[in-house]
XYZ file of C-alpha atoms in Angstrom:
573
model
C -220.028 -238.345 -201.348
C -216.513 -239.648 -201.163
C -215.866 -243.075 -202.575
C -212.506 -244.342 -201.452
C -210.544 -246.955 -203.379
C -207.154 -247.371 -201.785
C -203.912 -248.668 -203.211
C -204.182 -251.392 -200.585
C -207.508 -252.445 -202.189
C -209.714 -250.147 -200.142
C -212.286 -247.845 -201.730
C -213.784 -244.770 -200.053
C -216.535 -242.414 -201.129
C -217.042 -238.871 -199.910
C -220.529 -237.377 -199.944
C -221.900 -233.906 -199.322
C -225.629 -233.495 -199.731
C -227.935 -230.707 -200.814
C -231.323 -230.554 -202.547
C -231.913 -229.444 -206.125
C -229.074 -226.972 -206.533
C -230.613 -224.551 -208.994
C -230.422 -221.990 -206.196
C -227.845 -223.351 -203.732
C -224.084 -223.617 -203.760
C -222.799 -227.000 -202.637
C -219.570 -227.387 -200.720
C -217.510 -230.280 -199.442
C -216.026 -228.455 -196.510
C -217.450 -229.493 -193.162
C -217.572 -225.929 -191.877
C -219.983 -224.910 -194.653
C -223.150 -226.397 -193.167
C -224.727 -223.074 -194.084
C -225.640 -224.245 -197.544
C -227.119 -227.378 -196.083
C -229.386 -225.291 -193.853
C -230.759 -223.370 -196.837
C -231.158 -226.602 -198.749
C -233.279 -228.202 -196.041
C -235.756 -225.314 -196.272
C -235.818 -225.625 -200.070
C -236.624 -229.332 -199.906
C -239.363 -228.578 -197.395
C -240.738 -225.688 -199.514
C -239.674 -226.113 -203.185
C -241.075 -222.688 -204.109
C -238.153 -221.122 -202.187
C -235.640 -222.348 -204.755
C -236.393 -219.499 -207.144
C -236.486 -216.831 -204.410
C -233.651 -215.074 -202.547
C -233.477 -217.064 -199.301
C -231.492 -216.296 -196.144
C -231.276 -218.369 -192.967
C -231.132 -216.285 -189.778
C -229.499 -217.063 -186.441
C -229.485 -214.229 -183.919
C -229.230 -211.109 -186.102
C -226.901 -212.694 -188.634
C -227.364 -214.346 -192.036
C -225.728 -217.735 -191.466
C -226.299 -218.759 -195.069
C -228.164 -217.734 -198.185
C -228.992 -219.501 -201.407
C -227.597 -218.822 -204.872
C -230.360 -216.413 -205.841
C -229.731 -214.329 -202.714
C -226.001 -214.287 -203.365
C -226.632 -213.165 -206.934
C -228.380 -210.141 -205.442
C -225.472 -209.207 -203.204
C -226.129 -211.138 -199.982
C -223.549 -213.269 -198.222
C -223.197 -215.259 -195.018
C -222.306 -213.526 -191.731
C -224.111 -210.414 -192.962
C -226.335 -208.462 -190.567
C -230.038 -209.072 -191.161
C -230.718 -205.338 -191.393
C -228.080 -204.998 -194.118
C -229.501 -207.989 -195.995
C -232.975 -206.426 -195.992
C -231.570 -203.108 -197.184
C -229.612 -204.685 -200.056
C -232.391 -207.093 -201.056
C -235.792 -205.927 -199.786
C -237.630 -208.990 -201.119
C -235.315 -211.499 -199.408
C -237.153 -214.358 -197.685
C -235.738 -214.800 -194.191
C -236.283 -218.056 -192.288
C -235.220 -218.743 -188.705
C -232.552 -221.425 -188.344
C -231.756 -221.359 -184.634
C -233.652 -224.591 -183.985
C -231.430 -227.262 -185.522
C -234.012 -230.041 -185.235
C -235.051 -230.088 -188.893
C -231.431 -229.991 -190.077
C -230.502 -232.810 -187.729
C -233.494 -234.897 -188.837
C -232.669 -234.367 -192.524
C -229.053 -235.311 -191.872
C -230.101 -238.481 -190.069
C -232.464 -239.492 -192.879
C -229.722 -239.034 -195.479
C -227.217 -240.954 -193.382
C -229.529 -243.931 -192.848
C -230.395 -244.123 -196.555
C -226.741 -244.055 -197.627
C -225.755 -246.573 -194.967
C -228.419 -248.982 -196.237
C -226.406 -249.390 -199.451
C -222.971 -250.023 -197.948
C -221.879 -253.477 -196.836
C -220.499 -253.580 -193.312
C -221.966 -250.172 -192.375
C -218.663 -248.442 -193.183
C -220.196 -244.977 -193.404
C -218.594 -242.201 -191.359
C -220.710 -239.131 -190.616
C -218.913 -235.815 -190.469
C -221.151 -232.981 -189.371
C -224.627 -232.673 -190.859
C -223.972 -233.026 -194.571
C -220.734 -234.909 -195.122
C -220.129 -238.653 -195.336
C -217.234 -240.989 -196.048
C -218.058 -244.428 -197.471
C -215.641 -247.349 -197.540
C -217.061 -249.579 -200.267
C -213.994 -251.727 -200.896
C -215.804 -254.984 -200.169
C -218.587 -254.151 -202.620
C -216.140 -253.167 -205.362
C -214.004 -256.279 -204.892
C -217.094 -258.461 -205.250
C -218.433 -256.687 -208.324
C -215.140 -256.456 -210.207
C -214.678 -260.199 -209.651
C -217.967 -261.009 -211.429
C -217.413 -258.711 -214.422
C -217.942 -260.327 -217.809
C -214.878 -259.223 -219.763
C -216.630 -260.092 -223.034
C -219.545 -257.714 -222.433
C -218.429 -254.870 -220.173
C -220.930 -252.435 -221.679
C -223.800 -254.443 -220.205
C -222.480 -254.991 -216.694
C -224.604 -255.423 -213.563
C -223.721 -254.094 -210.110
C -224.838 -256.409 -207.298
C -226.006 -254.524 -204.211
C -226.863 -257.743 -202.372
C -224.689 -260.860 -202.459
C -227.607 -263.102 -201.506
C -230.175 -261.690 -203.937
C -228.845 -261.333 -207.512
C -231.904 -259.323 -208.556
C -230.992 -256.372 -206.304
C -228.710 -254.019 -208.191
C -228.444 -251.888 -211.317
C -227.081 -252.073 -214.870
C -224.104 -249.966 -215.940
C -221.440 -249.535 -218.608
C -218.099 -250.792 -217.260
C -216.138 -249.372 -220.206
C -216.367 -245.764 -219.029
C -216.277 -243.729 -215.869
C -219.458 -242.178 -214.543
C -219.014 -238.451 -213.951
C -215.795 -236.461 -214.308
C -212.207 -237.499 -213.768
C -208.962 -235.844 -212.762
C -206.969 -235.522 -214.926
C -209.843 -234.928 -217.342
C -210.240 -237.527 -220.059
C -211.588 -236.562 -223.482
C -213.767 -239.632 -223.212
C -213.968 -240.907 -219.670
C -213.503 -244.512 -220.695
C -210.935 -247.272 -220.308
C -209.810 -250.078 -222.502
C -210.395 -253.653 -221.398
C -208.296 -254.095 -218.269
C -207.592 -256.538 -215.491
C -210.647 -256.284 -213.162
C -208.307 -256.074 -210.180
C -206.495 -252.997 -211.517
C -206.945 -249.783 -209.581
C -208.329 -247.986 -212.611
C -211.060 -250.571 -213.148
C -211.958 -250.633 -209.468
C -212.233 -246.846 -209.411
C -214.416 -246.994 -212.524
C -216.837 -249.461 -210.930
C -216.904 -247.334 -207.775
C -217.862 -244.279 -209.820
C -221.038 -246.073 -210.940
C -221.929 -247.049 -207.376
C -221.541 -243.460 -206.251
C -223.721 -242.223 -209.099
C -226.401 -244.759 -208.164
C -226.426 -243.651 -204.506
C -226.576 -239.983 -205.503
C -229.516 -240.741 -207.780
C -231.375 -242.487 -204.944
C -230.819 -239.522 -202.641
C -232.274 -237.174 -205.217
C -235.322 -239.237 -206.189
C -236.233 -240.659 -202.784
C -235.527 -237.685 -200.515
C -235.036 -234.727 -202.849
C -231.359 -234.026 -202.107
C -228.580 -233.971 -204.663
C -224.982 -234.666 -203.711
C -221.445 -233.886 -204.801
C -218.791 -236.567 -204.458
C -215.182 -237.596 -204.813
C -213.706 -241.036 -205.454
C -210.185 -242.050 -204.496
C -208.109 -244.302 -202.260
C -208.075 -242.229 -199.057
C -210.322 -239.883 -197.120
C -207.958 -236.990 -197.783
C -207.887 -237.431 -201.558
C -211.572 -238.332 -201.887
C -212.584 -235.197 -199.983
C -210.345 -232.901 -202.025
C -211.154 -234.325 -205.448
C -214.856 -233.920 -204.716
C -214.332 -230.151 -204.885
C -213.363 -230.219 -208.554
C -216.875 -230.389 -210.032
C -219.557 -228.982 -207.799
C -222.416 -228.606 -207.221
C -224.190 -231.843 -208.069
C -221.239 -233.582 -209.661
C -218.670 -236.249 -208.926
C -214.985 -236.643 -209.730
C -212.661 -239.651 -209.713
C -208.925 -239.225 -209.112
C -207.263 -241.384 -211.763
C -204.071 -243.439 -211.439
C -201.115 -243.504 -211.381
C -200.908 -242.555 -207.720
C -197.141 -243.092 -207.802
C -194.834 -241.593 -210.442
C -193.670 -244.006 -213.123
C -191.024 -243.793 -215.833
C -193.551 -242.604 -218.402
C -196.171 -240.823 -216.288
C -196.208 -238.307 -213.477
C -198.169 -238.972 -210.299
C -201.803 -237.896 -210.552
C -201.732 -237.248 -206.808
C -198.887 -234.706 -207.114
C -200.470 -233.172 -210.184
C -203.716 -232.759 -208.246
C -202.308 -231.586 -204.901
C -199.522 -229.282 -206.042
C -201.659 -226.228 -206.866
C -203.699 -226.403 -203.649
C -203.091 -223.573 -201.180
C -201.640 -225.137 -198.061
C -204.491 -223.998 -195.787
C -207.043 -225.812 -197.983
C -205.619 -229.243 -197.140
C -207.563 -231.169 -194.456
C -205.391 -231.746 -191.393
C -203.404 -228.539 -191.865
C -204.926 -225.976 -189.534
C -204.333 -222.259 -189.306
C -201.441 -222.484 -186.826
C -199.555 -225.119 -188.826
C -200.269 -223.260 -192.059
C -198.905 -220.001 -190.618
C -195.723 -221.679 -189.387
C -195.132 -223.253 -192.795
C -195.772 -219.962 -194.603
C -193.446 -218.068 -192.290
C -190.656 -220.591 -192.784
C -190.976 -220.874 -196.578
C -191.318 -217.121 -197.180
C -189.013 -215.999 -194.398
C -191.653 -213.527 -193.197
C -193.623 -213.601 -189.963
C -197.439 -213.340 -190.092
C -197.438 -213.036 -193.863
C -200.645 -213.141 -195.884
C -198.830 -214.574 -198.879
C -200.369 -217.813 -200.108
C -198.144 -220.824 -200.592
C -199.023 -224.121 -202.237
C -198.380 -227.746 -201.398
C -195.693 -227.767 -204.101
C -193.971 -224.721 -202.548
C -193.626 -226.557 -199.234
C -192.841 -230.016 -200.524
C -190.098 -228.824 -202.916
C -188.552 -226.291 -200.528
C -184.793 -227.008 -200.174
C -184.125 -229.492 -197.395
C -187.804 -230.124 -196.749
C -188.627 -233.475 -195.157
C -189.878 -235.003 -191.885
C -186.871 -233.852 -189.787
C -187.162 -230.230 -190.968
C -190.938 -230.260 -190.495
C -190.389 -231.550 -186.956
C -188.152 -228.553 -186.253
C -190.514 -226.048 -187.888
C -193.737 -227.391 -186.351
C -192.398 -228.947 -183.165
C -192.063 -227.423 -179.747
C -193.957 -227.527 -176.449
C -197.308 -229.236 -176.877
C -196.759 -230.316 -180.478
C -198.005 -233.684 -181.674
C -195.420 -236.451 -181.576
C -194.299 -237.334 -185.086
C -195.894 -234.238 -186.572
C -193.111 -233.936 -189.153
C -193.817 -237.335 -190.677
C -197.549 -236.754 -190.493
C -197.314 -233.451 -192.376
C -194.891 -234.955 -194.897
C -197.411 -237.717 -195.549
C -200.254 -235.234 -196.036
C -198.134 -233.210 -198.487
C -197.771 -236.403 -200.520
C -201.482 -237.268 -200.342
C -200.933 -240.169 -197.936
C -203.750 -240.690 -195.432
C -204.149 -244.059 -193.734
C -207.040 -243.092 -191.465
C -209.897 -245.568 -191.494
C -213.517 -244.875 -192.348
C -215.198 -245.479 -189.027
C -218.066 -247.925 -188.861
C -221.409 -246.207 -188.551
C -223.065 -246.139 -185.138
C -226.659 -245.531 -184.120
C -225.853 -243.963 -180.760
C -223.801 -240.759 -180.342
C -221.099 -240.564 -177.692
C -222.682 -237.414 -176.285
C -225.593 -235.069 -176.897
C -224.725 -231.417 -176.473
C -226.791 -228.234 -176.777
C -225.340 -224.747 -176.484
C -225.929 -221.121 -177.342
C -223.860 -217.933 -177.269
C -224.888 -214.553 -175.896
C -223.946 -210.932 -176.257
C -224.671 -210.370 -172.575
C -225.929 -212.780 -169.950
C -225.363 -211.442 -166.435
C -228.504 -212.085 -164.334
C -229.638 -215.222 -162.531
C -233.135 -214.987 -163.989
C -231.702 -214.642 -167.489
C -229.506 -217.685 -166.924
C -232.413 -219.735 -165.554
C -234.560 -218.819 -168.550
C -231.840 -219.770 -171.049
C -231.095 -223.019 -169.211
C -234.744 -224.034 -169.589
C -234.585 -223.323 -173.330
C -231.403 -225.372 -173.705
C -232.737 -228.199 -171.517
C -235.899 -228.384 -173.576
C -233.804 -228.912 -176.704
C -231.618 -231.414 -174.849
C -234.544 -233.589 -173.733
C -235.991 -233.455 -177.239
C -232.659 -234.529 -178.679
C -232.348 -237.363 -176.159
C -235.687 -238.751 -177.286
C -234.931 -238.247 -180.981
C -231.458 -239.792 -180.930
C -231.843 -242.525 -178.308
C -235.407 -243.825 -178.701
C -235.982 -246.760 -181.052
C -239.509 -246.483 -182.426
C -239.341 -249.639 -184.560
C -240.366 -252.040 -181.772
C -244.129 -252.692 -182.046
C -244.193 -254.043 -178.493
C -243.156 -250.631 -177.121
C -245.559 -247.980 -178.484
C -243.644 -245.145 -176.788
C -240.328 -246.428 -178.029
C -237.448 -248.398 -176.561
C -234.257 -246.785 -175.294
C -231.179 -247.624 -177.350
C -228.875 -246.146 -174.708
C -228.846 -244.193 -171.463
C -226.341 -241.381 -170.863
C -224.966 -241.503 -167.319
C -223.613 -237.984 -166.893
C -225.115 -234.504 -167.005
C -222.668 -231.695 -167.748
C -223.064 -227.932 -167.555
C -220.464 -225.634 -169.127
C -220.221 -221.861 -169.176
C -217.814 -219.443 -170.790
C -217.348 -216.261 -168.734
C -216.598 -213.161 -170.754
C -213.246 -211.613 -169.856
C -212.728 -207.866 -169.385
C -211.765 -206.151 -172.680
C -208.079 -206.099 -173.553
C -206.798 -202.534 -173.200
C -204.862 -202.801 -176.460
C -207.359 -204.520 -178.749
C -210.649 -203.887 -176.969
C -211.558 -207.548 -177.506
C -212.902 -209.669 -174.677
C -213.108 -213.158 -176.206
C -212.143 -216.235 -174.213
C -212.275 -219.828 -175.437
C -211.945 -221.309 -171.960
C -215.013 -222.912 -170.441
C -215.648 -223.999 -166.896
C -217.726 -227.114 -166.375
C -219.389 -229.194 -163.716
C -220.697 -232.740 -164.064
C -223.107 -234.863 -162.058
C -225.096 -238.092 -162.471
C -228.012 -237.674 -164.860
C -231.309 -238.030 -162.931
C -233.442 -241.025 -164.048
C -236.608 -238.943 -164.440
C -235.226 -237.620 -167.735
C -236.200 -240.981 -169.275
C -239.844 -240.715 -168.154
C -241.826 -240.779 -171.408
C -245.113 -240.043 -169.664
C -243.965 -236.523 -168.766
C -243.970 -233.863 -171.474
C -240.738 -232.245 -172.624
C -241.462 -228.773 -171.239
C -242.174 -230.139 -167.750
C -239.032 -232.303 -167.815
C -236.896 -229.350 -168.857
C -238.255 -227.164 -166.056
C -237.682 -229.932 -163.505
C -234.166 -230.667 -164.762
C -233.176 -227.025 -164.352
C -234.928 -226.610 -161.012
C -233.614 -229.781 -159.374
C -230.220 -230.217 -160.999
C -228.767 -227.769 -163.500
C -229.391 -224.524 -161.655
C -227.660 -225.797 -158.506
C -224.723 -226.877 -160.708
C -224.622 -223.359 -162.088
C -224.586 -221.810 -158.610
C -221.581 -223.977 -157.699
C -219.810 -222.786 -160.835
C -220.758 -219.169 -160.179
C -221.421 -218.650 -156.442
C -221.452 -214.865 -156.881
C -224.933 -213.435 -157.389
C -223.626 -210.757 -159.737
C -220.436 -209.501 -161.331
C -220.105 -212.151 -164.011
C -221.116 -212.040 -167.662
C -221.437 -215.178 -169.766
C -220.855 -215.511 -173.483
C -221.943 -219.162 -173.687
C -224.036 -221.844 -171.964
C -223.832 -225.547 -172.798
C -225.799 -228.484 -171.382
C -224.865 -232.009 -172.371
C -225.318 -235.664 -171.525
C -222.334 -237.997 -171.881
C -221.024 -241.467 -170.955
C -223.514 -243.477 -172.996
C -224.402 -246.992 -171.885
C -226.128 -248.979 -174.596
C -229.275 -250.716 -173.400
C -229.207 -254.460 -172.886
C -230.647 -256.444 -175.782
C -230.952 -259.912 -177.166
C -227.401 -260.152 -178.482
C -224.948 -262.424 -176.702
C -222.577 -259.598 -175.942
C -225.238 -257.645 -174.039
C -225.247 -258.052 -170.308
C -228.997 -257.903 -169.838
C -228.722 -255.592 -166.826
C -231.656 -253.501 -165.665
C -230.518 -250.041 -166.797
C -233.242 -248.252 -164.849
C -232.235 -249.987 -161.624
C -228.588 -249.230 -162.266
C -229.381 -245.534 -162.616
C -231.387 -245.453 -159.392
C -228.478 -247.065 -157.546
C -226.026 -244.677 -159.175
C -228.023 -241.638 -158.124
C -228.068 -242.809 -154.507
C -224.407 -243.753 -154.286
C -222.945 -240.851 -156.251
C -225.257 -237.995 -155.352
C -222.558 -236.196 -153.350
C -219.839 -236.683 -155.932
C -218.874 -234.688 -158.986
C -217.898 -236.687 -162.045
C -214.944 -235.190 -163.895
C -215.117 -235.468 -167.666
C -212.045 -236.873 -169.434
C -209.961 -234.261 -171.189
C -208.045 -231.198 -170.123
C -208.999 -229.928 -166.686
C -207.350 -227.774 -164.098
C -208.874 -227.551 -160.628
C -209.625 -224.042 -159.504
C -208.353 -223.162 -156.010
C -210.992 -223.480 -153.345
C -213.709 -224.855 -155.638
C -213.539 -228.635 -155.756
C -215.354 -230.165 -158.699
C -215.043 -227.149 -160.989
C -212.976 -227.672 -164.087
C -211.521 -225.544 -166.822
C -211.953 -227.363 -170.090
C -212.457 -226.864 -173.782
C -215.604 -228.539 -175.049
C -216.237 -229.442 -178.693
C -217.949 -226.601 -180.518
C -220.032 -228.984 -182.609
C -223.648 -229.310 -181.592
C -224.462 -232.480 -183.449
C -223.365 -234.840 -180.695
C -221.019 -236.898 -182.840
C -217.269 -236.836 -182.452
C -215.778 -234.274 -184.815
C -212.526 -233.600 -182.949
C -209.700 -231.969 -184.863
C -206.778 -234.376 -184.308
C -204.137 -231.673 -184.681
C -205.957 -228.990 -182.703
C -204.200 -227.418 -179.720
C -205.495 -225.741 -176.551
C -203.716 -223.058 -174.557
C -203.120 -224.143 -170.962
C -204.768 -221.597 -168.639
C -201.992 -222.101 -166.053
C -198.763 -221.743 -168.040
C -200.048 -220.631 -171.457
C -198.404 -223.508 -173.357
C -200.188 -224.791 -176.474
C -201.251 -228.366 -175.682
C -202.691 -230.868 -178.229
C -205.873 -232.719 -177.308
C -204.155 -236.047 -176.635
C -201.673 -234.493 -174.160
C -204.094 -232.519 -172.030
C -204.354 -235.041 -169.185
C -200.585 -235.523 -168.992
C -200.082 -231.768 -168.888
C -202.573 -231.494 -166.030
C -200.627 -234.116 -164.068
C -197.428 -232.177 -164.781
C -198.874 -229.078 -163.068
C -200.318 -231.056 -160.148
C -196.905 -232.569 -159.347
C -194.932 -229.319 -159.489
């Protein structure tokens, strides 16, 4: 959990959750959901904590717990090798993400219930950012300077009995730099150090609630930005928390804690610095192309002549992000002004996909589309149905997606030099989502079969009119363009969503809806698009702001924000 307390009076928490970690390694990095998967099984079956546990997807170990790792197992290992190395390993199937998604949602809702203003940003399944500035400002203002050891944190401004007692003379958890005694002398309540101290107690309280109410422990970081809170949370894990202490700017008598903390980090470990940017920086600083040598933040920041203009020259070029030099210079100094987004109950899209070693028959495609559609309909009901309304026993729709999208990724012929045949380019087709998907009287299996039979399979045949000769490495079905259902609030329009969808289906049945983003029309096949879809399957926006995509027409590396403009450039040539 990342608690953020900014220099501009904002406080952010960063949170990564796992159950009792006697057998699981906890990580803050969003890509390491693997540990979270193993943890969910351990919470569900506590006896697994003492056993070597591996989670299987396809024929691969996608994660394993601490006990399994102690016996020589590791993620991305073949199942047959795992069984050979550790014959008594317990293998559980993790291809159905439902239980992980449900656990993630439960954790998110519990954490959000503590934070004023719902400023809780969900990142993947097991990572949260909390902006608790308003809560900290309120509680530091009511501190009794004459009795800080017996302070009380108010969780509710209207009810003074809701809260917890704490000692406001010392930090809860660890600090960076480490303090022999993590305490502070009596200070101005508005000082950054005091505000960070109070935030450390709030984070500890939330972590305790997660453990005792749901059975998950959490690791956290506390600082003034998402970047710093995320990184400092890695210092003491698992099941710990760390606060980055002031000063955040160098003074006459003290060095900057931010520089002291960041300087030893390998450049690739910094959020916002991807592999391409990291490689360019390493090549420039070392003078060697494609080097494996590791360089640190300090190596880059203190390189002769380094600054925004030089970074613009090193990292700039066709398709580069405007102002990338200043952005990277800010990151190298620990400056991150990105906001913690306000939590939302409705995702912007719901997407289900799977990858395949070989998928080259129509019957195989139809079978896999039914499997994916079944998961999609289940997700639609789970994520978009509000079951809290007693007047609607089957539930009430929070939102209706308007668009159905099918994406495939054809496998390219192997490269004669490398033998590899990987392609990241997907082709997609979109159409209005049929209203029958929202029929709660029809079971999920029947809806999935009907959706494939009446809609998705015909979309596939338009994408791939050939009966044979293609081989797919990926299928994705998704619903997008969410319209929140009319409610009692003044801002709601009160329109009949069901009627709107029936009208939409009639008017737009012969049209293909193009999704926003990079697309390049294929000659002779109107409505087919080449586009890169998010790889995340959780349905929430996890876009990498600095990520680039290679244009399939000219090969230029294009950032996400410039994809549409680049498409127009080609269309006007």
